XYZ file of C-alpha atoms in Angstrom:
515
model
C 148.699 57.490 106.531
C 146.775 60.695 105.810
C 147.075 62.449 102.387
C 148.741 65.484 104.009
C 151.501 63.363 105.575
C 151.948 61.559 102.181
C 152.540 64.962 100.444
C 154.988 66.011 103.143
C 157.016 62.796 102.814
C 157.028 63.140 98.955
C 158.210 66.782 99.298
C 160.995 65.792 101.700
C 162.076 62.965 99.365
C 162.176 65.423 96.357
C 164.151 67.922 98.440
C 166.578 65.147 99.368
C 167.052 64.147 95.697
C 167.600 67.801 94.637
C 170.165 68.353 97.386
C 171.953 65.163 96.304
C 171.934 66.311 92.645
C 173.174 69.758 93.685
C 175.950 68.262 95.729
C 176.953 65.947 92.869
C 177.052 68.601 90.125
C 177.263 71.786 92.167
C 173.993 73.176 90.514
C 170.346 72.047 90.450
C 168.742 70.886 87.158
C 166.337 73.867 87.291
C 169.269 76.308 87.649
C 171.061 74.676 84.734
C 167.879 75.005 82.590
C 167.528 78.664 83.644
C 171.090 79.334 82.490
C 170.489 77.599 79.157
C 167.332 79.685 78.386
C 169.071 83.011 77.620
C 171.480 81.154 75.358
C 168.534 79.830 73.324
C 166.943 83.258 73.308
C 170.172 84.920 72.213
C 170.580 82.324 69.497
C 167.060 83.099 68.249
C 167.756 86.865 68.358
C 171.065 86.407 66.541
C 169.524 84.334 63.745
C 166.651 86.874 63.421
C 169.187 89.710 63.302
C 171.242 87.834 60.705
C 168.135 87.388 58.538
C 167.182 91.065 58.942
C 170.620 92.235 57.854
C 171.198 89.695 55.068
C 167.883 89.478 53.225
C 168.469 87.478 49.991
C 165.748 89.350 48.060
C 167.158 92.907 48.060
C 168.340 92.559 44.469
C 164.712 91.995 43.325
C 163.793 95.604 44.194
C 162.938 97.610 41.069
C 163.460 101.303 41.814
C 162.320 102.380 38.345
C 158.690 101.357 39.085
C 158.503 102.975 42.525
C 156.156 105.961 42.586
C 155.090 107.407 45.936
C 153.167 110.378 44.505
C 149.825 108.618 44.502
C 147.314 108.057 47.268
C 148.594 105.574 49.821
C 145.809 102.980 49.619
C 145.604 99.246 48.945
C 145.076 98.451 45.246
C 142.618 95.660 46.183
C 140.701 96.760 49.297
C 141.145 100.539 48.619
C 141.852 100.977 52.337
C 144.325 103.545 53.704
C 144.952 101.486 56.836
C 148.280 99.679 57.155
C 149.318 100.080 53.510
C 152.509 98.464 52.186
C 154.285 99.096 48.891
C 155.636 96.087 47.018
C 159.147 97.169 46.036
C 159.253 94.700 43.137
C 156.172 95.850 41.167
C 155.362 99.160 42.900
C 151.744 98.305 43.828
C 150.221 99.019 47.249
C 148.659 96.311 49.434
C 147.116 96.167 52.890
C 148.553 94.346 55.921
C 151.309 91.770 56.153
C 149.706 89.097 58.374
C 148.489 85.688 57.188
C 145.686 86.072 54.564
C 146.422 89.839 54.144
C 146.594 91.237 50.589
C 150.344 91.872 50.825
C 150.962 88.317 52.135
C 148.884 86.728 49.347
C 150.642 88.901 46.742
C 154.069 87.805 48.033
C 153.129 84.112 47.775
C 151.364 84.360 44.387
C 153.973 86.425 42.565
C 157.141 85.688 44.597
C 157.542 89.400 45.383
C 159.153 89.465 48.794
C 160.245 93.004 49.771
C 157.633 95.427 51.151
C 157.726 98.908 52.692
C 155.243 100.110 55.296
C 154.176 103.509 53.890
C 153.488 104.911 57.343
C 156.292 103.610 59.589
C 158.884 103.510 56.726
C 160.004 100.020 57.832
C 160.930 97.281 55.337
C 159.683 93.676 55.606
C 160.288 90.378 53.868
C 157.094 88.388 53.178
C 155.852 85.737 53.608
C 158.668 85.080 56.161
C 157.533 88.245 57.970
C 160.786 89.636 59.327
C 161.985 93.248 59.277
C 164.788 94.084 56.839
C 167.536 96.378 58.142
C 169.838 97.581 55.385
C 171.374 101.007 54.790
C 171.126 100.557 50.992
C 167.340 101.099 51.295
C 167.723 104.616 52.708
C 167.320 106.201 49.243
C 163.816 104.675 48.979
C 162.649 106.087 52.319
C 164.113 109.481 51.348
C 162.096 109.562 48.111
C 158.950 108.624 50.047
C 159.599 111.224 52.727
C 162.307 113.793 51.863
C 163.613 115.881 54.765
C 165.648 119.080 54.795
C 167.984 120.501 57.418
C 168.102 124.241 58.124
C 171.496 124.372 56.431
C 170.209 122.656 53.275
C 167.271 125.059 53.095
C 169.566 128.073 53.532
C 171.734 126.884 50.608
C 168.903 126.119 48.143
C 169.112 129.463 46.338
C 172.895 129.491 46.251
C 173.519 126.283 44.356
C 173.313 125.709 40.623
C 174.182 122.010 40.727
C 172.190 119.592 38.579
C 170.857 116.448 40.257
C 170.745 113.081 38.526
C 167.568 111.046 38.886
C 167.644 107.228 39.168
C 166.444 106.961 35.541
C 169.542 108.901 34.412
C 167.891 112.234 33.588
C 169.334 115.396 35.102
C 167.231 118.137 36.675
C 167.473 121.259 38.803
C 165.710 120.766 42.173
C 162.671 123.078 42.206
C 162.506 123.260 38.392
C 160.602 120.000 38.038
C 157.672 119.106 35.773
C 154.257 118.373 37.280
C 152.013 115.675 35.829
C 148.789 116.840 34.141
C 146.353 114.138 35.235
C 143.553 115.412 32.986
C 142.842 119.149 33.141
C 144.772 120.416 36.163
C 147.402 122.580 34.423
C 145.775 125.706 35.935
C 146.581 124.374 39.428
C 150.023 123.064 38.377
C 151.106 126.532 37.195
C 150.013 128.193 40.462
C 151.692 125.499 42.619
C 154.917 125.837 40.587
C 154.852 129.622 41.043
C 154.340 129.366 44.817
C 157.081 126.723 45.148
C 159.549 129.297 43.787
C 158.757 131.940 46.435
C 161.701 131.325 48.831
C 160.198 132.281 52.258
C 156.971 130.339 51.564
C 158.913 127.347 50.233
C 161.364 127.364 53.177
C 158.491 127.396 55.684
C 156.833 124.347 54.113
C 160.063 122.395 53.587
C 160.435 122.171 57.374
C 157.480 120.227 58.758
C 158.249 121.287 62.349
C 156.995 124.799 61.440
C 153.382 123.688 61.220
C 152.937 120.130 62.505
C 152.031 121.302 66.026
C 149.417 123.879 64.969
C 146.260 123.023 66.905
C 143.182 122.511 64.748
C 139.613 121.630 65.761
C 138.743 117.891 65.587
C 137.727 116.778 62.104
C 139.189 119.874 60.414
C 139.891 118.721 56.848
C 141.431 122.048 55.735
C 144.719 121.226 57.491
C 145.113 118.426 54.928
C 145.846 121.206 52.427
C 148.807 122.383 54.538
C 150.220 118.853 54.929
C 149.878 118.005 51.232
C 151.383 121.327 50.130
C 154.362 120.694 52.424
C 154.805 117.182 50.974
C 154.654 118.555 47.412
C 157.264 121.253 48.215
C 159.638 118.628 49.611
C 159.189 116.432 46.523
C 159.707 119.320 44.099
C 162.946 120.337 45.838
C 164.203 116.791 46.509
C 167.795 116.517 45.151
C 167.593 112.687 45.193
C 164.454 111.938 43.176
C 164.032 108.696 41.222
C 162.590 110.658 38.259
C 162.774 114.243 37.051
C 159.065 114.988 37.508
C 156.463 114.819 40.266
C 152.765 113.932 40.218
C 150.627 116.353 42.294
C 147.947 113.665 42.703
C 147.604 113.760 46.512
C 147.851 117.568 46.589
C 145.044 117.886 44.026
C 142.861 115.357 45.833
C 143.151 117.552 48.927
C 142.190 120.588 46.773
C 139.081 118.807 45.412
C 138.053 117.726 48.918
C 138.757 121.034 50.702
C 137.194 123.203 47.981
C 134.113 120.935 47.917
C 134.723 120.208 44.237
C 134.891 123.892 43.227
C 138.296 123.015 41.738
C 138.684 119.687 39.987
C 141.281 117.548 38.261
C 139.023 116.672 35.323
C 137.704 120.153 34.502
C 139.741 123.214 33.493
C 139.677 125.918 36.177
C 140.729 129.543 36.362
C 144.249 130.231 37.663
C 143.338 133.470 39.480
C 140.290 131.921 41.173
C 142.418 128.988 42.310
C 145.280 131.198 43.537
C 142.887 133.413 45.520
C 141.106 130.453 47.138
C 144.335 128.553 47.826
C 146.149 131.424 49.571
C 143.132 132.203 51.767
C 142.549 128.511 52.570
C 146.241 128.035 53.512
C 146.127 131.160 55.695
C 143.063 130.032 57.649
C 144.262 126.387 57.907
C 147.500 127.680 59.496
C 145.384 129.421 62.151
C 145.346 132.878 60.567
C 142.439 135.310 60.882
C 141.229 138.212 58.747
C 142.585 140.977 60.949
C 144.748 139.963 63.898
C 146.488 136.625 63.504
C 149.128 136.542 60.770
C 150.692 133.543 59.049
C 153.541 132.928 56.601
C 151.020 133.591 53.768
C 150.194 137.127 54.950
C 153.831 137.819 55.894
C 154.887 137.099 52.309
C 152.009 138.394 50.165
C 149.786 140.776 52.112
C 149.880 144.489 51.371
C 147.370 147.250 52.110
C 145.665 150.094 50.253
C 143.199 152.910 50.693
C 139.990 152.646 48.688
C 138.141 155.903 47.998
C 134.510 155.375 46.928
C 131.999 157.899 45.636
C 128.398 157.012 44.784
C 127.103 158.358 41.455
C 123.527 159.500 40.721
C 121.577 157.401 38.219
C 122.610 158.412 34.672
C 118.962 158.763 33.516
C 118.143 161.491 36.061
C 117.857 165.140 34.909
C 121.033 167.240 35.340
C 119.524 169.468 38.071
C 118.479 166.491 40.149
C 121.949 164.933 39.774
C 123.555 168.186 40.939
C 121.282 168.288 43.971
C 121.977 164.674 44.921
C 125.735 165.236 44.852
C 125.357 167.441 47.961
C 123.784 164.601 49.969
C 125.894 162.686 52.507
C 125.532 159.349 50.756
C 127.090 160.802 47.585
C 130.209 162.056 49.391
C 133.521 160.230 48.988
C 134.350 157.655 51.679
C 137.691 156.021 52.428
C 138.443 152.556 53.820
C 141.737 150.810 54.542
C 141.858 147.335 53.043
C 144.401 144.520 52.815
C 145.120 142.595 49.620
C 146.892 139.368 48.628
C 147.154 140.361 44.965
C 146.442 143.378 42.741
C 144.037 143.079 39.802
C 145.237 145.031 36.769
C 142.569 145.977 34.208
C 143.356 145.821 30.498
C 142.028 148.448 28.063
C 139.187 147.135 25.878
C 140.523 145.179 22.902
C 139.775 146.752 19.490
C 137.173 145.017 17.326
C 138.261 146.501 13.980
C 140.762 144.994 11.551
C 143.678 146.802 9.971
C 144.130 147.457 6.229
C 145.558 143.943 5.697
C 142.397 142.453 7.201
C 144.379 141.203 10.186
C 143.275 141.734 13.755
C 145.910 143.803 15.491
C 146.961 142.418 18.867
C 147.159 145.571 20.956
C 149.944 146.211 23.429
C 149.933 148.197 26.662
C 152.834 149.155 28.982
C 152.653 147.706 32.517
C 152.872 151.209 34.035
C 149.684 152.254 32.176
C 147.613 149.555 33.852
C 149.359 150.137 37.201
C 148.062 153.738 37.133
C 144.849 152.353 38.683
C 146.690 152.436 42.046
C 148.184 155.956 41.929
C 145.442 157.469 44.113
C 144.254 159.791 41.295
C 142.876 157.595 38.502
C 139.149 157.016 38.964
C 137.300 153.995 37.636
C 133.573 153.449 37.395
C 132.113 150.286 38.910
C 128.542 149.280 38.113
C 126.343 147.079 40.228
C 122.817 145.897 39.479
C 121.282 149.009 41.074
C 124.008 151.605 41.652
C 127.147 153.087 40.122
C 130.324 154.051 42.000
C 133.544 155.866 41.235
C 136.565 154.329 42.936
C 140.245 155.194 43.213
C 142.991 153.252 44.954
C 146.227 154.137 46.678
C 148.792 151.654 47.989
C 149.838 152.095 51.632
C 151.976 148.984 52.194
C 153.966 146.930 49.712
C 154.501 143.224 50.586
C 157.859 141.412 50.162
C 156.305 139.489 47.249
C 153.718 141.238 45.098
C 151.233 139.317 42.932
C 149.681 140.928 39.834
C 146.619 139.328 38.242
C 145.988 140.743 34.774
C 142.245 140.689 34.108
C 141.982 138.933 30.743
C 138.519 137.427 31.087
C 135.154 139.190 31.203
C 131.952 137.272 31.797
C 128.625 138.351 30.382
C 125.259 136.595 30.303
C 126.177 134.364 27.395
C 129.890 133.570 27.345
C 133.354 134.369 28.675
C 135.468 136.672 26.532
C 139.256 136.844 26.557
C 141.287 140.010 26.012
C 144.526 139.081 24.162
C 146.292 142.429 24.806
C 150.027 141.974 25.335
C 151.388 143.716 28.435
C 154.867 145.161 27.926
C 156.795 144.859 31.168
C 160.447 144.962 32.182
C 161.710 141.809 33.909
C 163.554 143.827 36.562
C 163.597 147.265 38.206
C 159.880 147.994 38.479
C 159.722 150.881 40.967
C 156.337 151.386 42.631
C 157.293 154.423 44.728
C 154.986 156.788 42.810
C 151.930 154.672 43.760
C 152.463 155.385 47.460
C 151.333 158.528 49.271
C 154.065 160.898 50.478
C 153.843 159.876 54.140
C 154.092 156.188 53.167
C 157.063 156.870 50.839
C 159.029 158.161 53.828
C 158.538 154.830 55.657
C 158.954 152.528 52.631
C 162.645 152.503 51.794
C 162.578 149.670 49.233
C 160.011 149.894 46.452
C 161.821 148.204 43.514
C 160.609 144.789 42.328
C 162.022 142.034 40.075
C 159.906 139.383 38.364
C 160.347 135.783 39.642
C 157.302 133.963 38.151
C 155.043 134.584 35.151
C 151.958 132.411 34.492
C 150.657 132.495 30.921
C 147.230 131.513 29.562
C 147.187 130.395 25.913
C 144.124 129.746 23.785
C 140.390 130.144 24.306
C 138.865 131.057 27.699
C 137.273 127.710 28.570
C 139.653 125.298 26.854
C 143.020 127.075 26.903
C 146.198 125.836 28.532
C 148.577 127.195 31.162
C 152.371 127.414 31.256
C 154.735 129.199 33.590
C 158.080 130.989 33.452
C 160.106 130.785 36.669
C 163.432 132.226 37.702
C 165.880 129.766 39.257
C 167.592 131.809 41.954
C 170.721 129.619 42.068
C 171.572 129.960 38.358
C 169.835 133.280 37.607
C 168.312 131.584 34.535
C 164.674 131.473 33.400
C 162.821 128.234 32.679
C 159.490 127.489 31.030
C 157.411 124.704 32.542
C 154.320 123.252 30.925
C 153.195 120.157 32.781
C 156.085 117.655 32.317
C 158.021 119.775 29.821
C 160.869 121.870 31.218
C 162.927 124.091 28.881
C 165.162 127.090 29.430
C 163.976 130.402 27.951
C 165.514 133.788 27.211
C 164.196 136.574 29.484
C 163.216 138.755 26.500
C 160.851 136.006 25.244
C 158.827 136.152 28.476
C 157.449 139.625 27.710
C 155.876 138.413 24.429
C 153.423 136.086 26.181
C 149.840 136.656 27.327
C 150.834 137.056 30.971
C 148.007 136.276 33.392
C 149.530 136.022 36.894
C 152.897 137.440 37.948
C 154.884 137.259 41.188
C 157.402 140.047 41.857
C 160.075 140.061 44.567
C 160.935 143.261 46.425
C 164.621 144.058 46.275
C 166.058 144.585 49.741
C 168.557 147.303 50.659
C 171.955 146.664 49.078
C 170.633 143.765 46.990
C 171.498 143.804 43.289
C 169.702 142.177 40.400
C 170.663 138.481 40.285
C 168.886 137.642 37.056
C 170.378 136.626 33.751
C 168.434 139.364 32.003
């Protein structure tokens, strides 16, 4: 018999046996096995689901050690990729597969609950199953707080204290920032900007900027992302502690400013504010002239600058007179935008009074604002030439920043002017600094103070603190790094104010402050 005929006879015999089996039991063995398979699968799924929903290690989680403010990298490999937080000790490890740092840590120390810092999923190691439990939602919220439009709209209406996991109470938005080494200059500026409602509201909602197209490899957008994350943490009503570390935000600042601003070296608040606002504007896709962003919408005003070149002071009087008729010595005018106004202080006196005490001079705010009335002229010297300039405001922004020029640099050292500026907290009307045609267009010109940054001490080694108005309570608070205390409005005017943010009062709006 040929091999082919053998196979055929074997096949017919098998078919005969299968038909007999089917007739005896009604179903073939293969069909019965196929029916049993889903049962086994379902059993496996059910047991997996039961494990996921009833993890025995949830009570080992220690929320008091959890801190998501630091860079999300493995504490052993220093890699950002696939980082997990151990929810028992708070450390970060990479991976969860066999031989990964998180796996080894779970076996060595019997720490079993981990959170993927990117996907926000919880896992039990070394068993390697996902944990699904609604009681963990508070942890994911602290790692990544989110705000609805309704919540954002109500932020300035509520005066309710929040209770942190450690038992301390705090007002969302009035939260201390950690001073890592010498970053209080940046902390004060970030605190001030976080209390400017339209800017804050924009960054609380990630959808506003997550789809902005940037060129490949553009690191400046990191600044936008980190600032948004910091805003959400500062205003989080469900924090585990009543302070926030700006570590990731400051790392982005160091990287994007190419180490111009550092965590370990004291910087200048005005320099940082100027750089930060311009960097945010360009990272959001803004341009110098045409394309606007939330930054320019909130802070940008405009002015006319009148410039007149002066003859050299050593020239004879006749020659000076003659030069003044030349075209290059005629007054020119340019329109310019600004993000903040620099206010010059009068020179501090060097003499002592009869009690041999140095008098700390005082100057009213309106005296130093006179620089922008379109009449007051000020001489500016360059290496070769001298100019007379005067300024006139043509557009007032919704939020106006004043930078009071306290520091002067010469060839040898930086000098600080300690003059106290006397200013009212509310009702500063800037109408007189606008030209008549602009006054007709500008209906609202009254401003109220909302943030006041103070520099204390010597120029290079001083410290920064900030006074901010909480819109919900109408009360003022002083923040210096982690310290948060309430302060009477009249005490604010006694400080060496350096940077101020003023809010324009809209039509029909009354003063909300507890002044």
